[in-house]
Coordinates of C-alpha atoms and ligand atoms in Angstrom, one line a residue:
X10 CA 21.7 21.9 3.2
X11 CA 24.9 20.7 4.2
X12 CA 23.4 17.4 5.2
X13 CA 20.9 16.7 2.6
X14 CA 23.5 17.2 0.4
X15 CA 25.6 14.0 2.2
X16 CA 22.9 12.4 2.1
X17 CA 23.3 11.6 -1.7
X18 CA 26.5 11.8 -1.8
X19 CA 27.1 8.3 0.5
X20 CA 24.6 6.7 -1.4
X21 CA 26.2 7.4 -4.7
X22 CA 29.5 7.0 -2.8
X23 CA 28.3 3.2 -1.8
X24 CA 26.9 3.4 -5.9
X25 CA 23.3 2.4 -3.9
X26 CA 20.9 4.1 -6.8
X27 CA 19.1 7.0 -5.7
X28 CA 16.9 9.7 -8.1
X29 CA 16.7 13.8 -7.1
X30 CA 13.4 15.2 -7.5
X31 CA 11.9 12.3 -8.3
X32 CA 8.1 12.4 -9.7
X33 CA 5.2 10.2 -7.8
X34 CA 2.7 10.3 -9.2
X35 CA 3.2 7.9 -11.7
X36 CA 4.1 5.0 -9.0
X37 CA 0.8 5.7 -7.3
X38 CA -2.2 4.3 -8.5
X39 CA -4.0 7.6 -7.9
X40 CA -1.5 9.3 -10.3
X41 CA -1.7 12.4 -7.8
X42 CA 1.4 14.3 -6.4
X43 CA 4.7 16.0 -6.2
X44 CA 8.2 14.4 -6.4
X45 CA 10.8 12.5 -3.3
X46 CA 13.8 15.4 -3.0
X47 CA 15.3 11.3 -3.0
X48 CA 14.3 7.9 -4.5
X49 CA 16.7 5.1 -3.2
X50 CA 16.1 1.6 -4.3
X51 CA 18.6 -0.6 -2.5
X52 CA 19.6 -3.3 -3.5
X53 CA 19.9 -5.5 -0.7
X54 CA 19.8 -5.8 2.8
X55 CA 23.2 -3.7 3.6
X56 CA 22.5 -1.5 1.2
X57 CA 19.1 -1.1 3.0
X58 CA 21.0 -0.3 6.5
X59 CA 23.4 1.9 4.9
X60 CA 20.2 4.1 3.8
X61 CA 18.9 4.2 6.8
X62 CA 22.4 5.0 8.4
X63 CA 22.6 7.8 6.0
X64 CA 19.0 9.5 7.1
X65 CA 20.3 9.1 10.8
X66 CA 22.8 10.9 10.1
X67 CA 22.1 13.4 8.0
X68 CA 19.0 13.6 9.8
X69 CA 16.2 12.9 6.2
X70 CA 13.2 11.2 6.8
X71 CA 12.5 8.0 5.3
X72 CA 9.6 6.4 4.2
X73 CA 8.4 2.6 2.5
X74 CA 7.3 3.3 -0.8
X75 CA 4.7 0.1 -2.2
X76 CA 2.4 -0.3 -5.1
X77 CA 1.3 3.8 -4.1
X78 CA -2.3 1.7 -4.7
X79 CA -3.4 2.8 -0.6
X80 CA -1.8 6.0 -1.1
X81 CA -1.9 10.2 -2.0
X82 CA 0.4 12.3 -2.4
X83 CA 0.3 15.7 -1.4
X84 CA 1.2 18.1 -4.5
X85 CA 4.5 19.7 -3.0
X86 CA 5.3 15.8 -3.0
X87 CA 7.9 15.2 -0.1
X88 CA 10.8 15.9 1.8
X89 CA 13.5 13.9 2.8
X90 CA 13.7 9.8 0.8
X91 CA 11.3 7.8 -0.4
X92 CA 12.8 3.9 -0.8
X93 CA 11.5 1.2 -3.0
X94 CA 12.0 -1.8 -2.7
X95 CA 11.4 -2.4 -6.3
X96 CA 14.8 -5.1 -6.5
X97 CA 13.3 -7.1 -3.6
X98 CA 10.8 -9.4 -5.7
X99 CA 11.7 -13.1 -5.4
X100 CA 9.7 -16.1 -4.2
X101 CA 10.3 -19.0 -2.8
X102 CA 7.7 -21.0 -2.2
X103 CA 5.6 -19.8 0.5
X104 CA 8.6 -16.8 1.6
X105 CA 8.2 -14.4 -0.3
X106 CA 10.3 -10.7 -0.5
X107 CA 8.2 -7.3 0.4
X108 CA 8.6 -5.6 -3.6
X109 CA 7.2 -9.2 -4.8
X110 CA 4.0 -8.4 -6.4
X111 CA 0.8 -9.2 -4.3
X112 CA -2.0 -9.8 -6.6
X113 CA 0.3 -12.0 -8.8
X114 CA 1.3 -13.9 -5.6
X115 CA -2.9 -14.5 -5.1
X116 CA -3.1 -15.5 -8.3
X117 CA -0.2 -18.2 -8.7
X118 CA -1.1 -19.7 -5.1
X119 CA -5.0 -19.9 -6.6
X120 CA -3.5 -21.4 -9.4
X121 CA -1.6 -24.0 -7.3
X122 CA -4.6 -24.4 -5.4
X123 CA -3.1 -23.8 -2.4
X124 CA -5.7 -22.1 0.0
X125 CA -5.4 -18.6 2.6
X126 CA -4.7 -16.1 -0.1
X127 CA -7.5 -16.3 -3.1
X128 CA -10.5 -14.4 0.1
X129 CA -7.8 -11.5 -1.5
X130 CA -7.8 -11.5 -5.2
X131 CA -6.8 -8.8 -6.9
X132 CA -6.3 -6.3 -4.3
X133 CA -2.7 -3.8 -6.0
X134 CA -0.2 -3.8 -3.4
X135 CA 2.9 -5.4 -3.3
X136 CA 3.3 -8.3 0.0
X137 CA 5.8 -5.6 2.2
X138 CA 2.5 -3.2 1.8
X139 CA -0.1 -5.7 2.2
X140 CA 1.4 -7.4 5.3
X141 CA 2.1 -4.0 6.9
X142 CA -2.0 -2.2 6.1
X143 CA -3.3 -6.0 6.9
X144 CA -4.8 -5.8 3.5
X145 CA -8.4 -7.0 2.7
X146 CA -12.1 -6.7 2.4
X147 CA -14.9 -8.4 2.8
X148 CA -13.8 -11.9 2.5
X149 CA -11.0 -11.6 4.7
X150 CA -7.6 -10.1 5.4
X151 CA -4.0 -11.0 4.8
X152 CA -3.3 -11.6 8.5
X153 CA -5.3 -15.3 8.7
X154 CA -2.7 -16.4 6.0
X155 CA 0.8 -15.2 7.5
X156 CA 3.1 -17.7 9.1
X157 CA 5.9 -15.4 10.2
X158 CA 7.1 -11.2 8.9
X159 CA 11.2 -10.2 8.3
X160 CA 11.9 -7.1 9.2
X161 CA 14.6 -4.4 9.7
X162 CA 14.7 -2.3 12.5
X163 CA 15.8 1.2 11.6
X164 CA 19.0 0.7 13.6
X165 CA 19.8 -1.9 10.2
X166 CA 19.3 -5.1 12.2
X167 CA 16.9 -7.6 11.2
X168 CA 14.2 -10.3 12.5
X169 CA 11.4 -13.0 12.4
X170 CA 8.3 -11.8 13.7
X171 CA 5.5 -14.9 14.1
X172 CA 2.3 -13.5 13.6
X173 CA 1.3 -12.4 17.2
X174 CA 4.3 -10.3 16.9
X175 CA 3.3 -8.1 14.3
X176 CA -0.1 -7.0 16.4
X177 CA -1.9 -7.5 12.9
X178 CA -5.6 -5.0 13.0
X179 CA -7.9 -3.5 10.8
X180 CA -6.4 -2.2 8.1
X181 CA -2.3 -1.6 10.3
X182 CA -0.4 -3.6 12.6
X183 CA 2.3 -2.7 15.2
X184 CA 5.2 -2.3 12.3
X185 CA 6.1 1.2 13.2
X186 CA 9.0 2.2 11.9
X187 CA 10.7 -1.8 10.9
X188 CA 10.1 -2.3 7.6
X189 CA 8.8 -5.2 6.2
X190 CA 11.8 -7.5 3.7
X191 CA 9.8 -10.7 3.9
X192 CA 7.0 -12.6 4.6
X193 CA 6.2 -16.5 5.0
X194 CA 3.2 -17.9 4.4
X195 CA 0.6 -20.9 5.6
X196 CA -1.1 -22.2 3.0
X197 CA -2.7 -25.3 2.7
X198 CA -3.5 -26.9 -0.7
X199 CA -7.6 -27.5 -0.1
X200 CA -10.1 -28.6 -3.2
X201 CA -11.9 -24.9 -5.4
X202 CA -9.6 -22.9 -4.3
X203 CA -9.3 -21.5 -8.4
X204 CA -12.6 -21.5 -8.5
X205 CA -13.1 -19.0 -5.2
X206 CA -10.2 -16.8 -6.5
X207 CA -12.0 -16.4 -10.0
X208 CA -15.3 -15.1 -7.4
X209 CA -13.7 -13.2 -5.3
X210 CA -12.8 -11.6 -8.3
X211 CA -15.8 -11.3 -10.5
X212 CA -17.5 -10.0 -7.3
X213 CA -14.3 -7.1 -7.4
X214 CA -14.5 -6.6 -10.9
X215 CA -18.5 -6.0 -10.8
X216 CA -18.6 -3.5 -7.4
X217 CA -15.7 -1.7 -7.7
X218 CA -14.9 0.6 -10.4
X219 CA -11.3 -1.4 -11.7
X220 CA -8.8 -0.2 -13.9
X221 CA -9.5 3.9 -13.2
X222 CA -7.0 5.9 -11.1
X223 CA -8.4 5.6 -8.5
X224 CA -6.7 4.3 -4.8
X225 CA -9.1 2.3 -3.4
X226 CA -11.7 2.7 -0.8
X227 CA -10.5 5.7 0.9
X228 CA -12.6 6.0 4.2
X229 CA -12.6 2.9 6.7
X230 CA -15.3 1.1 7.2
X231 CA -16.6 2.3 10.9
X232 CA -17.8 -0.3 13.0
X233 CA -20.6 -2.0 12.6
X234 CA -21.2 0.2 8.8
X235 CA -20.4 0.6 5.3
X236 CA -18.3 3.7 4.5
X237 CA -19.9 3.4 0.6
X238 CA -23.2 2.5 1.6
X239 CA -23.3 5.3 4.3
X240 CA -21.5 8.1 1.2
X241 CA -23.8 6.4 -1.0
X242 CA -27.1 7.5 1.0
X243 CA -26.4 10.6 1.1
X244 CA -26.7 10.7 -2.0
X245 CA -22.6 11.9 -3.3
X246 CA -22.1 10.0 -5.7
X247 CA -20.4 11.7 -8.9
X248 CA -19.5 15.0 -6.0
X249 CA -16.6 16.6 -8.2
X250 CA -13.7 19.1 -7.2
X251 CA -11.4 19.7 -10.4
X252 CA -10.7 17.1 -12.1
X253 CA -11.6 14.4 -9.1
X254 CA -15.7 12.9 -8.5
X255 CA -16.7 10.8 -5.9
X256 CA -17.2 7.1 -7.7
X257 CA -20.7 6.3 -9.3
X258 CA -19.5 2.5 -9.2
X259 CA -18.7 2.8 -5.4
X260 CA -19.1 5.9 -3.3
X261 CA -16.2 4.5 -1.1
X262 CA -13.4 5.2 -4.7
X263 CA -12.5 8.9 -5.5
X264 CA -11.8 9.1 -9.3
X265 CA -9.1 11.3 -11.4
X266 CA -10.2 12.2 -14.5
X267 CA -7.0 13.1 -15.4
X268 CA -5.0 15.8 -14.5
X269 CA -6.5 15.5 -11.0
X270 CA -5.0 17.3 -7.9
X271 CA -3.6 15.6 -4.7
X272 CA -5.9 19.8 -3.3
X273 CA -8.8 18.2 -5.6
X274 CA -9.2 15.2 -3.6
X275 CA -8.3 16.4 -0.4
X276 CA -10.8 19.0 -0.6
X277 CA -13.4 16.5 -2.2
X278 CA -12.2 14.2 1.0
X279 CA -13.2 17.0 3.4
X280 CA -16.5 17.3 1.3
X281 CA -17.9 13.7 1.9
X282 CA -16.6 13.8 5.9
X283 CA -19.0 17.0 6.5
X284 CA -22.1 15.8 4.5
X285 CA -21.5 12.2 6.1
X286 CA -24.0 10.5 8.0
X287 CA -21.5 9.4 9.9
X288 CA -17.5 10.4 11.1
X289 CA -15.1 8.8 8.3
X290 CA -11.5 7.9 8.6
X291 CA -9.0 8.3 6.2
X292 CA -8.0 5.0 5.4
X293 CA -6.0 5.6 2.2
X294 CA -2.6 7.2 4.1
X295 CA -1.8 11.0 3.2
X296 CA 2.5 12.1 2.7
Ligands
EPU25 N1 -22.3 -0.5 -1.3 C1 -23.6 0.8 -2.0 N2 -23.1 2.2 -2.4 C2 -21.8 2.2 -2.5 C3 -20.9 1.1 -2.8 C4 -20.8 -0.2 -1.5 O1 -24.3 1.1 -1.2 O2 -21.4 2.9 -3.4 C5 -23.3 -1.5 -0.3 C6 -23.5 -2.6 -0.8 O3 -24.3 -3.1 -1.8 C7 -22.6 -3.7 0.1 C8 -21.8 -2.7 0.9 O4 -22.4 -1.6 0.9 O5 -24.3 -3.9 0.5 C9 -20.6 -2.9 1.3 O6 -20.2 -3.1 0.0 P1 -18.6 -3.9 -0.8 O7 -19.2 -5.3 -0.7 O8 -17.8 -3.3 -1.5 O9 -17.5 -3.8 0.7 P2 -17.3 -2.7 1.4 O10 -17.5 -2.6 3.1 O11 -17.5 -1.6 0.4 C10 -14.8 -3.5 1.3 C11 -13.6 -3.2 1.3 C12 -12.8 -3.1 0.4 C13 -13.0 -4.6 -0.1 C14 -14.6 -5.1 -0.2 C15 -14.8 -6.1 -0.6 C16 -12.9 -1.3 3.6 C17 -12.8 0.2 3.3 N3 -12.9 -1.8 2.4 O12 -15.4 -3.3 1.3 O13 -11.4 -2.3 -0.2 O14 -12.7 -4.8 -1.3 O15 -15.0 -5.2 1.2 O16 -13.8 -7.7 0.1 O17 -12.7 -2.5 4.1 C18 -10.0 -1.4 0.0 O18 -9.4 -1.3 1.2 O19 -9.6 -0.4 -1.0 C19 -11.2 -1.6 -0.5 C20 -11.6 -1.1 -1.9

C-alpha cells in the first residue's frame, strides 16, 4: 500500500491530472464495470512518460482506455492505473492523435472526398484503439489506410513505426505494451467516397443494434464463418442473464438493458460458448 500511495503523490506533485477510485462504466459503451484505482489523463508526451516511470517505480500496473467500445470491465474494477489520452485529440491533415474520435475522422475524410477510411463508417473508437485493435468489418480494416504509427514505449521512448512494423492482423497488432500516440493515414482523393460512406453506415444501422448499450461484436468470426450467424442459427437470440440479453437484431451483440453487471454478461458469454455449434473466441477485451 505504501508504494501505491507514492504513485498518486508522484503524479500530484507534477500536476499530472489523476483521480482515485474513478468509476469506469461511464467510459464504456456497455456501461458496466467497477472503478479504477487511479485514472490518469496526461496532457503531454512528457506527462505520459512520467506516468509510466512512476508506475514502474511503484509497481503499479497500467492500462490504456480508449473509447471503451470493445471492452468489458469486471464489476470489481481495475487494480492499478488506467490512462486515457483525452488530451491527445488533434488532427493536422492526415496526422491524427490517438485520442481523436475515429468515427469523426472517418466521416470528415469521407466528406473531404479522401478515399481509404470510408469502409469503416460508424465504428465507435478513438484513433489509438482503432489502430491497436485493427478495427474493421466486412468492408475492410484500419490497417489498409495506415502509413505510420507513432508510439511511446513503456520506457518513455518515442518511435515512428511503418505499417509493416506495426504487425497488423485480424483485430490485433504486435504493438504489445507500446502506446499509440498518433498515426499518419494514407488517403487518396477519389470519386464517390461520400456515397460509399453513406452506404456502409446505412447497412450498419440496419443490421446492428446501434444506440443501445453494447460492446459491438462480442466474438471474433471463426475462420470462414460468422459468429453472429452461428449464434443465430443455434436459436440464441433473446437469451438472457439478469439485465443482459443476446440482441434480436444481431446475434453477436449483447445488450445491457440497464443495470446489467459484468457477471451477467460473462455468464451469458459462457452460455453462448457452451451452446454454439463451433468454438467462439471473445473479441471484446475483458479487464
Ligand atoms: N447474420 C445472421 N444473424 C445475425 C447476424 C448476422 O444470420 O444475427 C448473418 C448475416 O445475415 C450475414 C452474416 O451473418 O450473412 C454476416 O453478418 P454481418 O454482415 O453483420 O457481418 P459480421 O461478420 O457479423 C463483421 C464484423 C463487425 C462489422 C460487420 C460489418 C467481426 C467479428 N464483426 O460482422 O464488427 O461491423 O462485419 O462490417 O469481425 C465489431 O467488430 O465489433 C463489429 C461489430
